[in-house]
Short mmCIF file of N, CA, C and O in Angstrom, two decimals:
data_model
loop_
_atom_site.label_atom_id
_atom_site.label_comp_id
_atom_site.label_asym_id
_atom_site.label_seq_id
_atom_site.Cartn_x
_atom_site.Cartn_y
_atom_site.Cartn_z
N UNK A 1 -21.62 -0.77 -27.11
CA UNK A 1 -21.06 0.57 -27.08
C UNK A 1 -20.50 0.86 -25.69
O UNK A 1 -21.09 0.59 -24.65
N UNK A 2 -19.09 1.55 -25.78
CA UNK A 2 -18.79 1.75 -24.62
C UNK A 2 -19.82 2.76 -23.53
O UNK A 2 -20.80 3.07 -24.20
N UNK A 3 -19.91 3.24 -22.42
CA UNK A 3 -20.37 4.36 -21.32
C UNK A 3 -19.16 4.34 -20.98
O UNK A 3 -18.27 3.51 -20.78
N UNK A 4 -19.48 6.27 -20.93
CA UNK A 4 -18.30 7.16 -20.82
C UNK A 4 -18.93 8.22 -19.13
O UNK A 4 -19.81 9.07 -19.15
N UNK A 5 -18.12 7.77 -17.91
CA UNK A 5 -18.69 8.46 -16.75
C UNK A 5 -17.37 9.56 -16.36
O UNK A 5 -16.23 9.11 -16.21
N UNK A 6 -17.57 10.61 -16.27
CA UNK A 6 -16.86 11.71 -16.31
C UNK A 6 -17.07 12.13 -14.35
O UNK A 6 -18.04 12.76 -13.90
N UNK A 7 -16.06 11.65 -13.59
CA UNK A 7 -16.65 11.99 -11.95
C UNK A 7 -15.73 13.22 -12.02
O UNK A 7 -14.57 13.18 -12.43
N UNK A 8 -16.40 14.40 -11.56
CA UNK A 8 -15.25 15.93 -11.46
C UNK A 8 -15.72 16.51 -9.89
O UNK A 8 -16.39 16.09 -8.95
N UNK A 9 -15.03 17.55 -10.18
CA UNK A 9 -14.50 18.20 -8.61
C UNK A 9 -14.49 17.18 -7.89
O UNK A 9 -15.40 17.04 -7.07
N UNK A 10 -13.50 16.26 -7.99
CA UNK A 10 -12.74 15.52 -7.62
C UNK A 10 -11.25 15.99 -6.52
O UNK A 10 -10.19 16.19 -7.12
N UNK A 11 -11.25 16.09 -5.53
CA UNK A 11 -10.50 16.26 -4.61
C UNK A 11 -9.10 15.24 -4.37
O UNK A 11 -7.98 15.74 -4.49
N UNK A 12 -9.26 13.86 -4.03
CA UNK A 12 -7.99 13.53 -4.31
C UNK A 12 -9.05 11.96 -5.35
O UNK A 12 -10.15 11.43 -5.20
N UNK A 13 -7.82 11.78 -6.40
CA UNK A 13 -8.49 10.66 -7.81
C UNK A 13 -8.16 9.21 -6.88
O UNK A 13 -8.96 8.29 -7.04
N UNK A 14 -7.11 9.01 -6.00
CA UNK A 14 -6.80 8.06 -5.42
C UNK A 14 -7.71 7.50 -4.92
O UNK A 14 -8.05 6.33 -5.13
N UNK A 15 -8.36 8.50 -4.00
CA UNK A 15 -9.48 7.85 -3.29
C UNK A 15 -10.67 7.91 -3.93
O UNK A 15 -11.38 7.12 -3.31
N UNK A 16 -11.24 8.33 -4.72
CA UNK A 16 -12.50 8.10 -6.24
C UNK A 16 -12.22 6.97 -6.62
O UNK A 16 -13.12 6.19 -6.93
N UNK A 17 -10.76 6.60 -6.67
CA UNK A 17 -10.95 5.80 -7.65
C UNK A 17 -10.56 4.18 -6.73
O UNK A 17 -10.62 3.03 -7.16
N UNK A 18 -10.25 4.58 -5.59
CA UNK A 18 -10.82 3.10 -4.39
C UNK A 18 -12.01 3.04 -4.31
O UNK A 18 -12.40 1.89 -4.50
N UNK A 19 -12.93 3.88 -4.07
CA UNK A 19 -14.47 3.73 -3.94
C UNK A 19 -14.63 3.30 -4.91
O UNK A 19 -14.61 2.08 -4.73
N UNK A 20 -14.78 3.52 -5.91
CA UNK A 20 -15.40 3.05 -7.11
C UNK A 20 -14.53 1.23 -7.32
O UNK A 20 -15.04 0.24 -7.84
N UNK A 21 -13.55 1.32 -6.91
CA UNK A 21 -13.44 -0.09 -6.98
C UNK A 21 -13.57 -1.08 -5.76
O UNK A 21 -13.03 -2.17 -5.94
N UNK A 22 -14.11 -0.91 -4.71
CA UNK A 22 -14.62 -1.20 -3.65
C UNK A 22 -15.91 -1.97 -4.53
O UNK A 22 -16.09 -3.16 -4.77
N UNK A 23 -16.74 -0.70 -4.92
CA UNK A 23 -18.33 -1.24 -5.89
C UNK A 23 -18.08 -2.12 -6.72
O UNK A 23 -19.03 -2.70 -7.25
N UNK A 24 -17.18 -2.35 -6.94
CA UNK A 24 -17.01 -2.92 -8.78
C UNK A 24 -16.19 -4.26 -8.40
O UNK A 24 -16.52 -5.11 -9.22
N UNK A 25 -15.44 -4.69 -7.68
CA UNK A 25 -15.03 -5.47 -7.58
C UNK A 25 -16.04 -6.68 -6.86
O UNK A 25 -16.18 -7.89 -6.99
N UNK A 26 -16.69 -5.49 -5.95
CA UNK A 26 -18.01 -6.41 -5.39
C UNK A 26 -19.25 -6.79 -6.56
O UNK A 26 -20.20 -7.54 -6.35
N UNK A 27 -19.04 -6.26 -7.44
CA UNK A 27 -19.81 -6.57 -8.43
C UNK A 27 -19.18 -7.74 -9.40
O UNK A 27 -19.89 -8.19 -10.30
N UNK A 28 -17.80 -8.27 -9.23
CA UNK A 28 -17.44 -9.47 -9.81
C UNK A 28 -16.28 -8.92 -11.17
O UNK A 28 -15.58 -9.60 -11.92
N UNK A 29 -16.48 -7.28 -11.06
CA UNK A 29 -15.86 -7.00 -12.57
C UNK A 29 -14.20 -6.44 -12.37
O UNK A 29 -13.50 -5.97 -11.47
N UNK A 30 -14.06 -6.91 -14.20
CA UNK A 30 -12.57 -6.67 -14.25
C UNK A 30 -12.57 -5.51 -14.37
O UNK A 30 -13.57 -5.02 -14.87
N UNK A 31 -10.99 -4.25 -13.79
CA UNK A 31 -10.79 -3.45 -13.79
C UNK A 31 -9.12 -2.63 -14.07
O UNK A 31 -8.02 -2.54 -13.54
N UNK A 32 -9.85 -2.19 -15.26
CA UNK A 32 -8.17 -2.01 -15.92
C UNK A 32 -8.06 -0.18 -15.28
O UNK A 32 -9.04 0.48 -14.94
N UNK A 33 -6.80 0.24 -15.27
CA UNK A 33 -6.10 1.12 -14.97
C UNK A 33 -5.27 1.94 -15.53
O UNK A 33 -4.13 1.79 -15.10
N UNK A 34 -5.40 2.78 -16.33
CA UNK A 34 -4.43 3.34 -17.35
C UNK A 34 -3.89 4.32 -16.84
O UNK A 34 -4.59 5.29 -16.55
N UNK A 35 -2.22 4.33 -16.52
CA UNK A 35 -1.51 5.17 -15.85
C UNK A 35 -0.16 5.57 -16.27
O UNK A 35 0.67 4.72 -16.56
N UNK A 36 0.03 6.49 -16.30
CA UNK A 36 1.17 7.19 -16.91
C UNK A 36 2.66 6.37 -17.19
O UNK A 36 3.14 6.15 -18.31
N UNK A 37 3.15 6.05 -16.14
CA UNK A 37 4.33 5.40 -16.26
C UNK A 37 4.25 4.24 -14.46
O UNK A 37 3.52 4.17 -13.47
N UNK A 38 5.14 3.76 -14.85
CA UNK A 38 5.72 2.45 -13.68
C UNK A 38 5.51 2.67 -12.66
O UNK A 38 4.89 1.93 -11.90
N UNK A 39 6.17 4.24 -12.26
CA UNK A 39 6.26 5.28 -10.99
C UNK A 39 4.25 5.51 -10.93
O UNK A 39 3.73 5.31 -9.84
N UNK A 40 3.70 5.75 -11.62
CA UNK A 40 2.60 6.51 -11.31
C UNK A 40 1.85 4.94 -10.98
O UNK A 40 1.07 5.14 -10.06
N UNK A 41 1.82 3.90 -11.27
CA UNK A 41 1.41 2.41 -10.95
C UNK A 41 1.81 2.43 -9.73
O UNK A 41 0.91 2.80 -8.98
N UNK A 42 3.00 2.15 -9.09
CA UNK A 42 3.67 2.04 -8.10
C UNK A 42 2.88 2.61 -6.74
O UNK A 42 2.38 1.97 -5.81
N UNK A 43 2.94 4.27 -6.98
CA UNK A 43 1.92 5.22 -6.48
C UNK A 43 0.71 4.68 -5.70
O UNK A 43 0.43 4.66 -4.51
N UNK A 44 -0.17 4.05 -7.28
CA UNK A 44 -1.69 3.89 -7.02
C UNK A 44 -1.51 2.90 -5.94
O UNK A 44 -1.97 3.16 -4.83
N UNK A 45 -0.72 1.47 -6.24
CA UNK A 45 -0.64 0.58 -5.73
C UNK A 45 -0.35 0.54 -4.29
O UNK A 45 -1.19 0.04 -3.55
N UNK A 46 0.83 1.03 -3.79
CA UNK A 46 0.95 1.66 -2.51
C UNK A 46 -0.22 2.03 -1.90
O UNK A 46 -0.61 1.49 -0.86
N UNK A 47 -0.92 3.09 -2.60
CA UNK A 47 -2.26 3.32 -2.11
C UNK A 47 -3.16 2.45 -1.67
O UNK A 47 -3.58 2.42 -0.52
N UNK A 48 -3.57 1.57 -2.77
CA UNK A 48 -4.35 0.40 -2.39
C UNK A 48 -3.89 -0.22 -1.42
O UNK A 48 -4.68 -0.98 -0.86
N UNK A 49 -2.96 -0.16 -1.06
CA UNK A 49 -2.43 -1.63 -0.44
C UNK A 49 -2.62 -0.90 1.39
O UNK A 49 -2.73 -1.62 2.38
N UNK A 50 -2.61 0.89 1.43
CA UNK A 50 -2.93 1.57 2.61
C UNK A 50 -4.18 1.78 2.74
O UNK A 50 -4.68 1.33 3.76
N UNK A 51 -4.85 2.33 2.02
CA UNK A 51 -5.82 2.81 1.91
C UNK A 51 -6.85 2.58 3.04
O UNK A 51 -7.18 3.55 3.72
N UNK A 52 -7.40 1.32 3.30
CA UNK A 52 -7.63 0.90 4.16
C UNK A 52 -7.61 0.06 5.02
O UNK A 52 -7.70 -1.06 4.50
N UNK A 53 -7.50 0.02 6.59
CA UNK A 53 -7.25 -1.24 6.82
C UNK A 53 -7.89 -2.65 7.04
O UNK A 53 -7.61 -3.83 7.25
N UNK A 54 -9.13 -1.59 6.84
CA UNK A 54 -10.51 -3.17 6.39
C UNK A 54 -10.63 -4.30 5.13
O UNK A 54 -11.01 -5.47 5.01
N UNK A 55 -10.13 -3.32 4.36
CA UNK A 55 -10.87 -3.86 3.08
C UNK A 55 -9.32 -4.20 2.12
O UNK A 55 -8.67 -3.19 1.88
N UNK A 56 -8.94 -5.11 1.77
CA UNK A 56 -8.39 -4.92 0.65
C UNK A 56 -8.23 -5.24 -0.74
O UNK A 56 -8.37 -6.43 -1.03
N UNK A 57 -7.90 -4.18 -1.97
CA UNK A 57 -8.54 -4.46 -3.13
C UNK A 57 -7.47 -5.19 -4.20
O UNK A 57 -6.64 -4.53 -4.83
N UNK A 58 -7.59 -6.34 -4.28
CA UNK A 58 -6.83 -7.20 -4.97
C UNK A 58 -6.06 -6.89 -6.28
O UNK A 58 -6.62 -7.48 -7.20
N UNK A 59 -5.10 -6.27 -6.64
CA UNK A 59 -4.64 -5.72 -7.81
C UNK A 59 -3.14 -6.12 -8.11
O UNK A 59 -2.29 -6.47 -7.29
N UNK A 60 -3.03 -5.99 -9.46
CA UNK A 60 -1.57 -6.00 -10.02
C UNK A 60 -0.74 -5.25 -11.24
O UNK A 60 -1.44 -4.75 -12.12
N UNK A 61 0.18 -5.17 -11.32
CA UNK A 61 0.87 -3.93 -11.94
C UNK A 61 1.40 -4.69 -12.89
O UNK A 61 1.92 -5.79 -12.70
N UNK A 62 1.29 -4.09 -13.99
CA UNK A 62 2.00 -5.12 -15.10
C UNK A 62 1.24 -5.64 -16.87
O UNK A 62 0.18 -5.31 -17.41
N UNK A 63 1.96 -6.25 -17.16
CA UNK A 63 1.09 -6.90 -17.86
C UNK A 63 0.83 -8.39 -18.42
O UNK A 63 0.41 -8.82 -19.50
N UNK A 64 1.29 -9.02 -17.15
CA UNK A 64 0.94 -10.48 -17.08
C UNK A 64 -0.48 -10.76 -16.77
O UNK A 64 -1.28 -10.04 -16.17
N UNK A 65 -0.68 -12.17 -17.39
CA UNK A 65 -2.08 -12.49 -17.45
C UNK A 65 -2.30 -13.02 -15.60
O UNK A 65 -1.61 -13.95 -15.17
N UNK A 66 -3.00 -12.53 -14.99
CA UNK A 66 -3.15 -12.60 -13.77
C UNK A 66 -4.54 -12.80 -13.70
O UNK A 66 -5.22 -12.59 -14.71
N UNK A 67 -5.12 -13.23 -12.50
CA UNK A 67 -6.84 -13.36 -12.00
C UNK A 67 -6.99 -12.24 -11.03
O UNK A 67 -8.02 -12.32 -10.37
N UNK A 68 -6.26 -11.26 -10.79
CA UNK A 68 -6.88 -9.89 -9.97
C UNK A 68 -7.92 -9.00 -10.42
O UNK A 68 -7.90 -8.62 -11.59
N UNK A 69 -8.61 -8.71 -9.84
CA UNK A 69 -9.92 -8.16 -10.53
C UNK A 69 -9.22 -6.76 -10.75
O UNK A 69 -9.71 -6.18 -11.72
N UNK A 70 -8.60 -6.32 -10.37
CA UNK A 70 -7.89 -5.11 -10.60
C UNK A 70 -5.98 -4.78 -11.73
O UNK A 70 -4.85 -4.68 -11.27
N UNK A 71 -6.33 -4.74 -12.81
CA UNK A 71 -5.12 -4.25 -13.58
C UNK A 71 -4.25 -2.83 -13.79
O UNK A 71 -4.72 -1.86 -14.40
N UNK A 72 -3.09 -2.85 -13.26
CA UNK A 72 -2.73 -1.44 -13.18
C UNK A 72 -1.15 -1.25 -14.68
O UNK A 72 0.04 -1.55 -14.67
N UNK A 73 -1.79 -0.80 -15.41
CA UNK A 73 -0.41 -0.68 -16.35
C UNK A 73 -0.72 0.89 -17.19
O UNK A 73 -1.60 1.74 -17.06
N UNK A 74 0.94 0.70 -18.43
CA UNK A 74 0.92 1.98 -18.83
C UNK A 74 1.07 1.33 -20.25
O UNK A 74 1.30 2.24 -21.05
N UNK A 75 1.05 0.44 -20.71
CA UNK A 75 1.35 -0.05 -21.68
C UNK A 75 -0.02 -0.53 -22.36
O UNK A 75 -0.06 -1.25 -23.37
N UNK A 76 -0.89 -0.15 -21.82
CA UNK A 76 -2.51 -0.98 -22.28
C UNK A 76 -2.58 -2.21 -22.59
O UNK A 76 -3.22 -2.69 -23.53
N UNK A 77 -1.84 -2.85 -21.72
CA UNK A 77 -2.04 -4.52 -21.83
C UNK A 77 -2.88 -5.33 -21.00
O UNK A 77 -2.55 -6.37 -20.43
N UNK A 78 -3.94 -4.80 -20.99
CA UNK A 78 -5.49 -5.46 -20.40
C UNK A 78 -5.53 -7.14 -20.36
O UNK A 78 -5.10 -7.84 -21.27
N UNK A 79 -5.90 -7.46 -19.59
CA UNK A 79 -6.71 -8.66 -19.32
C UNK A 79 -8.48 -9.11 -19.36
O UNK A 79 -9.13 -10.14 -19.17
N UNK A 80 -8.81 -7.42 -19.79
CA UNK A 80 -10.61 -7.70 -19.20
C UNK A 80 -11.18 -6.34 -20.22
O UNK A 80 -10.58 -5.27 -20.35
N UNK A 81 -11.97 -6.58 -20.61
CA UNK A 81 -12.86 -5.17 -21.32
C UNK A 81 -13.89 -5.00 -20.55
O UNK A 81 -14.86 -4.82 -21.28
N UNK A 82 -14.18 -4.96 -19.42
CA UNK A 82 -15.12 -5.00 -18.31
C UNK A 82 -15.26 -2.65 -18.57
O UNK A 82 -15.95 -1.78 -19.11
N UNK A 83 -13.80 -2.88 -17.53
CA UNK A 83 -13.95 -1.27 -16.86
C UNK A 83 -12.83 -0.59 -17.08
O UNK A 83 -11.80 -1.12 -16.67
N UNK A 84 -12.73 0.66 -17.72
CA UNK A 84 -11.25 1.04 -17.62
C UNK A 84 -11.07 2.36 -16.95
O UNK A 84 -11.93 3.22 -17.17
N UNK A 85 -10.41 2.54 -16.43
CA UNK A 85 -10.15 4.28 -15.57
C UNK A 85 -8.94 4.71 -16.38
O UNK A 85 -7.89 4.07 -16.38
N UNK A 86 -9.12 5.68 -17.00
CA UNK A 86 -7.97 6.50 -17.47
C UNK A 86 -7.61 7.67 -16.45
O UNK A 86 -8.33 8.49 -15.90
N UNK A 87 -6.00 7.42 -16.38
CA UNK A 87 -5.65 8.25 -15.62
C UNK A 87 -4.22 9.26 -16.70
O UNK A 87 -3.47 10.16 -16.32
N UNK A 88 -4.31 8.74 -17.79
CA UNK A 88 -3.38 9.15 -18.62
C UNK A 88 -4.05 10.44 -19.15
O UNK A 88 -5.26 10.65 -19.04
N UNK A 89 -3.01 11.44 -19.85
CA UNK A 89 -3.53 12.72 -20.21
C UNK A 89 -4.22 12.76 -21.70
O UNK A 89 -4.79 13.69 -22.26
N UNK A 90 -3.93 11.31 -22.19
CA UNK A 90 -4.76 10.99 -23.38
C UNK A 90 -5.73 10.49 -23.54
O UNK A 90 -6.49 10.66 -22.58
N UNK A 91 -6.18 9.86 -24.39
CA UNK A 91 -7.54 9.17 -25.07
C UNK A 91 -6.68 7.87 -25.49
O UNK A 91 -5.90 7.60 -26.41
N UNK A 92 -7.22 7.17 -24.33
CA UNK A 92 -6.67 5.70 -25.12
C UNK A 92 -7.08 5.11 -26.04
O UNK A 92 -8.27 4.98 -26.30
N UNK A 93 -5.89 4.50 -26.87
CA UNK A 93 -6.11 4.40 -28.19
C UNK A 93 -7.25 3.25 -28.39
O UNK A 93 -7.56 3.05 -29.57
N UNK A 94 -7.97 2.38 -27.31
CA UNK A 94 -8.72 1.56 -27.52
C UNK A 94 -9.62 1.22 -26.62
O UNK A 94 -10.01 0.12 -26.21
N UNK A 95 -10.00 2.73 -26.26
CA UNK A 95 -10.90 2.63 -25.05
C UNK A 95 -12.40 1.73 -25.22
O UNK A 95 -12.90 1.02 -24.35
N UNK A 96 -13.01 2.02 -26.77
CA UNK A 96 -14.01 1.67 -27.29
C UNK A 96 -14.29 0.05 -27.30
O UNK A 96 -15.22 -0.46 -27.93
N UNK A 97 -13.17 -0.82 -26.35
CA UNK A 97 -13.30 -2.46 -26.34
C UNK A 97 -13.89 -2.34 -25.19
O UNK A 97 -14.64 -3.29 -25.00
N UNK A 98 -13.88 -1.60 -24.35
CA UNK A 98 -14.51 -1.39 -22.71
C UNK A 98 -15.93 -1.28 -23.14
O UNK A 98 -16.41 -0.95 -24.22
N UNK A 99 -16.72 -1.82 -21.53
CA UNK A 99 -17.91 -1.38 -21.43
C UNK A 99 -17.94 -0.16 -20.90
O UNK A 99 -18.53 0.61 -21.66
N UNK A 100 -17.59 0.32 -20.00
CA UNK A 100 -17.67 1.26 -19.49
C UNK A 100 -16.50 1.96 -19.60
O UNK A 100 -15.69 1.23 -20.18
N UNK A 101 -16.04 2.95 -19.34
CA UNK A 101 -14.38 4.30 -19.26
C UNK A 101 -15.04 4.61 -18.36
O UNK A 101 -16.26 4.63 -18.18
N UNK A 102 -13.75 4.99 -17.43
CA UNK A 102 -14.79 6.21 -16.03
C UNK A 102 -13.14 7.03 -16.45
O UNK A 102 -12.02 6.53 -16.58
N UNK A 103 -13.56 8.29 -16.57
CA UNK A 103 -12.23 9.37 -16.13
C UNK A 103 -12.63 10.83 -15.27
O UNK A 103 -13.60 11.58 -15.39
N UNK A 104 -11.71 10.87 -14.56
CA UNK A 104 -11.88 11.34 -13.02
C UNK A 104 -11.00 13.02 -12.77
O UNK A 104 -9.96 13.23 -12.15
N UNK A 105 -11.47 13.55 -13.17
CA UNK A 105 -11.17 15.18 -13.09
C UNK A 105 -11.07 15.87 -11.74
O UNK A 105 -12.08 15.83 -11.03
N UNK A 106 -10.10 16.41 -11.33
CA UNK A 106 -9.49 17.16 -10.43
C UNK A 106 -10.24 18.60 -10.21
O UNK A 106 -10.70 19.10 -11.25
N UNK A 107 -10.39 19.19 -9.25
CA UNK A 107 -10.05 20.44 -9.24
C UNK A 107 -8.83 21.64 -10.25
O UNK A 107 -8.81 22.84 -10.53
N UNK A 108 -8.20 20.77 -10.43
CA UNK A 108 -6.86 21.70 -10.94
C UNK A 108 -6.89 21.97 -12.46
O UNK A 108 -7.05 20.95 -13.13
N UNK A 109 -6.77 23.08 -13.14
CA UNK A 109 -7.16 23.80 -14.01
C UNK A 109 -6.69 22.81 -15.76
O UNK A 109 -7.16 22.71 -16.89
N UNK A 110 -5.74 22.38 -15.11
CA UNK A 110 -4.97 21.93 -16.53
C UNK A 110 -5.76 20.63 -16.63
O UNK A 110 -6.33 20.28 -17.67
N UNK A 111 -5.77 19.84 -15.33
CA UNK A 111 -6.40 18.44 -15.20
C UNK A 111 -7.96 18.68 -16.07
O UNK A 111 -8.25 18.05 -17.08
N UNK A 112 -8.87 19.76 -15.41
CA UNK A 112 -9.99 20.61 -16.06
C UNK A 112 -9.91 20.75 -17.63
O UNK A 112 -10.91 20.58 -18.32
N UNK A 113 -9.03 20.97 -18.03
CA UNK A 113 -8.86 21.73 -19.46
C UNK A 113 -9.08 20.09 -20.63
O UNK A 113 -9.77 20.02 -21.64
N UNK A 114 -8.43 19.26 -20.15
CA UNK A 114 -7.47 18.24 -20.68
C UNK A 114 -9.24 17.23 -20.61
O UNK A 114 -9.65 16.38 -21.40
N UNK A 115 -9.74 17.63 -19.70
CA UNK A 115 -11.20 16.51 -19.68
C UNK A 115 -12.26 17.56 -20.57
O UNK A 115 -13.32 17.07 -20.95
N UNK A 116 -12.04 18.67 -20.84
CA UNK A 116 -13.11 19.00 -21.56
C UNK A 116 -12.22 18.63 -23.32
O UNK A 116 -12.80 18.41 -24.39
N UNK A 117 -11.54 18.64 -23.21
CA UNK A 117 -10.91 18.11 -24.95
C UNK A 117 -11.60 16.55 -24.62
O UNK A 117 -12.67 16.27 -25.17
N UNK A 118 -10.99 15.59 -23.73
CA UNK A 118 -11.79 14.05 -23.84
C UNK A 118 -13.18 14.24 -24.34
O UNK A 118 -13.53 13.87 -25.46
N UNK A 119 -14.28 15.05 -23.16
CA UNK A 119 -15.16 15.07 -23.17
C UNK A 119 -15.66 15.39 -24.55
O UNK A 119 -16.21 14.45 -25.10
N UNK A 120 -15.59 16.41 -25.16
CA UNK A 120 -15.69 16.62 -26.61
C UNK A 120 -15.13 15.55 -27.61
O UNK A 120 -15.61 15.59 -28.74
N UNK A 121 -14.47 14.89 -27.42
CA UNK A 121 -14.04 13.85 -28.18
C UNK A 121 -14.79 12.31 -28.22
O UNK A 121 -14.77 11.47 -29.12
N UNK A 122 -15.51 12.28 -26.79
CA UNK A 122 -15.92 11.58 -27.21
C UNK A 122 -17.72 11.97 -27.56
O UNK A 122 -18.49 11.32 -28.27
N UNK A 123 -17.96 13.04 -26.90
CA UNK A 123 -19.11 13.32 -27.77
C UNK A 123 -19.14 13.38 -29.29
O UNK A 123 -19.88 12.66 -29.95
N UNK A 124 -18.53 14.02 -29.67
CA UNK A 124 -18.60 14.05 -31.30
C UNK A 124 -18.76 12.66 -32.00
O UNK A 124 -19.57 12.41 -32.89
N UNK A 125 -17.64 11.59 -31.35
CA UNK A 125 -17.75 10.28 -31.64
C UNK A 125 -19.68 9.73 -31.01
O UNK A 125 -20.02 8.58 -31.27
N UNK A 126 -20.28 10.29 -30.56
CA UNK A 126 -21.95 9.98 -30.35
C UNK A 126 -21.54 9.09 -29.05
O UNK A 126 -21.93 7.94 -29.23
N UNK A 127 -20.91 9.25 -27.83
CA UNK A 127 -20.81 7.84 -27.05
C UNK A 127 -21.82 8.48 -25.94
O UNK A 127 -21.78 9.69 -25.73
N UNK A 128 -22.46 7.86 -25.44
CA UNK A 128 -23.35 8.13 -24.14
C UNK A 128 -22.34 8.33 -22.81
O UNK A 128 -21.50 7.48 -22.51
N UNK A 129 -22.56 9.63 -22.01
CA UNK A 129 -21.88 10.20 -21.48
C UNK A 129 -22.25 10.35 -20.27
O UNK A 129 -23.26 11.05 -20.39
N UNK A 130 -22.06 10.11 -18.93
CA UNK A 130 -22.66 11.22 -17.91
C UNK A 130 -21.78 11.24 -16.82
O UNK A 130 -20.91 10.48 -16.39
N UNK A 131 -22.34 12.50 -16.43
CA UNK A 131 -21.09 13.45 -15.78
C UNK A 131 -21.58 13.33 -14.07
O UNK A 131 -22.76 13.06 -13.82
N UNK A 132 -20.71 13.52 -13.10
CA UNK A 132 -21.23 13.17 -12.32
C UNK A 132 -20.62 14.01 -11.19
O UNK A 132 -19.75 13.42 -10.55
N UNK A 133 -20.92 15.28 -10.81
CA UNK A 133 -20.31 15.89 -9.85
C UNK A 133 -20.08 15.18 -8.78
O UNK A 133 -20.88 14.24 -8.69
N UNK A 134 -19.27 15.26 -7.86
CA UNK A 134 -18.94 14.03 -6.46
C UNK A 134 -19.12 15.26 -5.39
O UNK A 134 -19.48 15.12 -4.22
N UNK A 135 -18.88 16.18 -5.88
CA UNK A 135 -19.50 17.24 -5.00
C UNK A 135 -21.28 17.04 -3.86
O UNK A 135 -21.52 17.29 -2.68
N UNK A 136 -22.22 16.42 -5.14
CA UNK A 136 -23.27 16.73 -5.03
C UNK A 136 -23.71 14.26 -4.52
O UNK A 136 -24.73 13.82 -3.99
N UNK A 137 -22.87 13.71 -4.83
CA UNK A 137 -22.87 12.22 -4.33
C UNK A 137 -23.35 12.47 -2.50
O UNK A 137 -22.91 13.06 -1.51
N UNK A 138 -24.53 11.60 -2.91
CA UNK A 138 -24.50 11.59 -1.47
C UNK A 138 -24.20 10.30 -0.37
O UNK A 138 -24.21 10.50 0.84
#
């Protein structure tokens, strides 16, 4: 069964969602990326590639079969059912091959609105859920 981690008051998702793959990559696992369009890949990627200048997190955009522990596309063409981050305003249509979903909620009202429809969606479906203010992370 998939786990469904809901991180909110979330300030900027860019950087949530480097930390969390900082952990995870050090943990050996694949990590898919679900993102709006080419431009919004492009974005993340840039990011990664600044983000810091210690560390960097091995990723690729696309949907060629690659060995990066990190997958960034809009087309849901995965390489790994490890981890997936949705960053799309939907419910991917096949989130349930993942072990884990993490989706990452903003401050901003609509971003807010749009995770309590997920959130209900996938409760009703019975998936084990937990929510995780980053507010309160220490």
């Amino acid at each position: 069964m998939t786990y469904i981690d809901f991180y909110f008051n979330v300030e900027n998702k860019f950087n949530k969602i480097h930390e969390i793959l900082e952990k995870e990559i050090f943990r050996k696992r694949k990590i898919y990326i679900s993102v709006s369009d080419l431009n919004g890949a492009e974005l993340l990627s840039d990011f990664l590639y600044s983000a810091a200048v210690t560390s960097f997190l091995p990723h690729m955009i696309g949907s060629h079969e690659e060995r990066a522990p990190v997958h960034i596309d809009w087309e849901h063409k995965s390489v790994s059912d490890d981890f997936m981050v949705n960053l799309k305003s939907d419910i991917p249509p096949s989130f349930s091959r993942y072990l884990r979903l993490i989706e990452i909620v903003s401050n901003d009202d609509e971003d807010k609105k749009k995770a309590r429809d997920h959130l209900k969606f996938y409760r009703d479906r019975g998936y084990e859920i937990k929510l995780i203010d980053v507010t309160k992370e220490i």
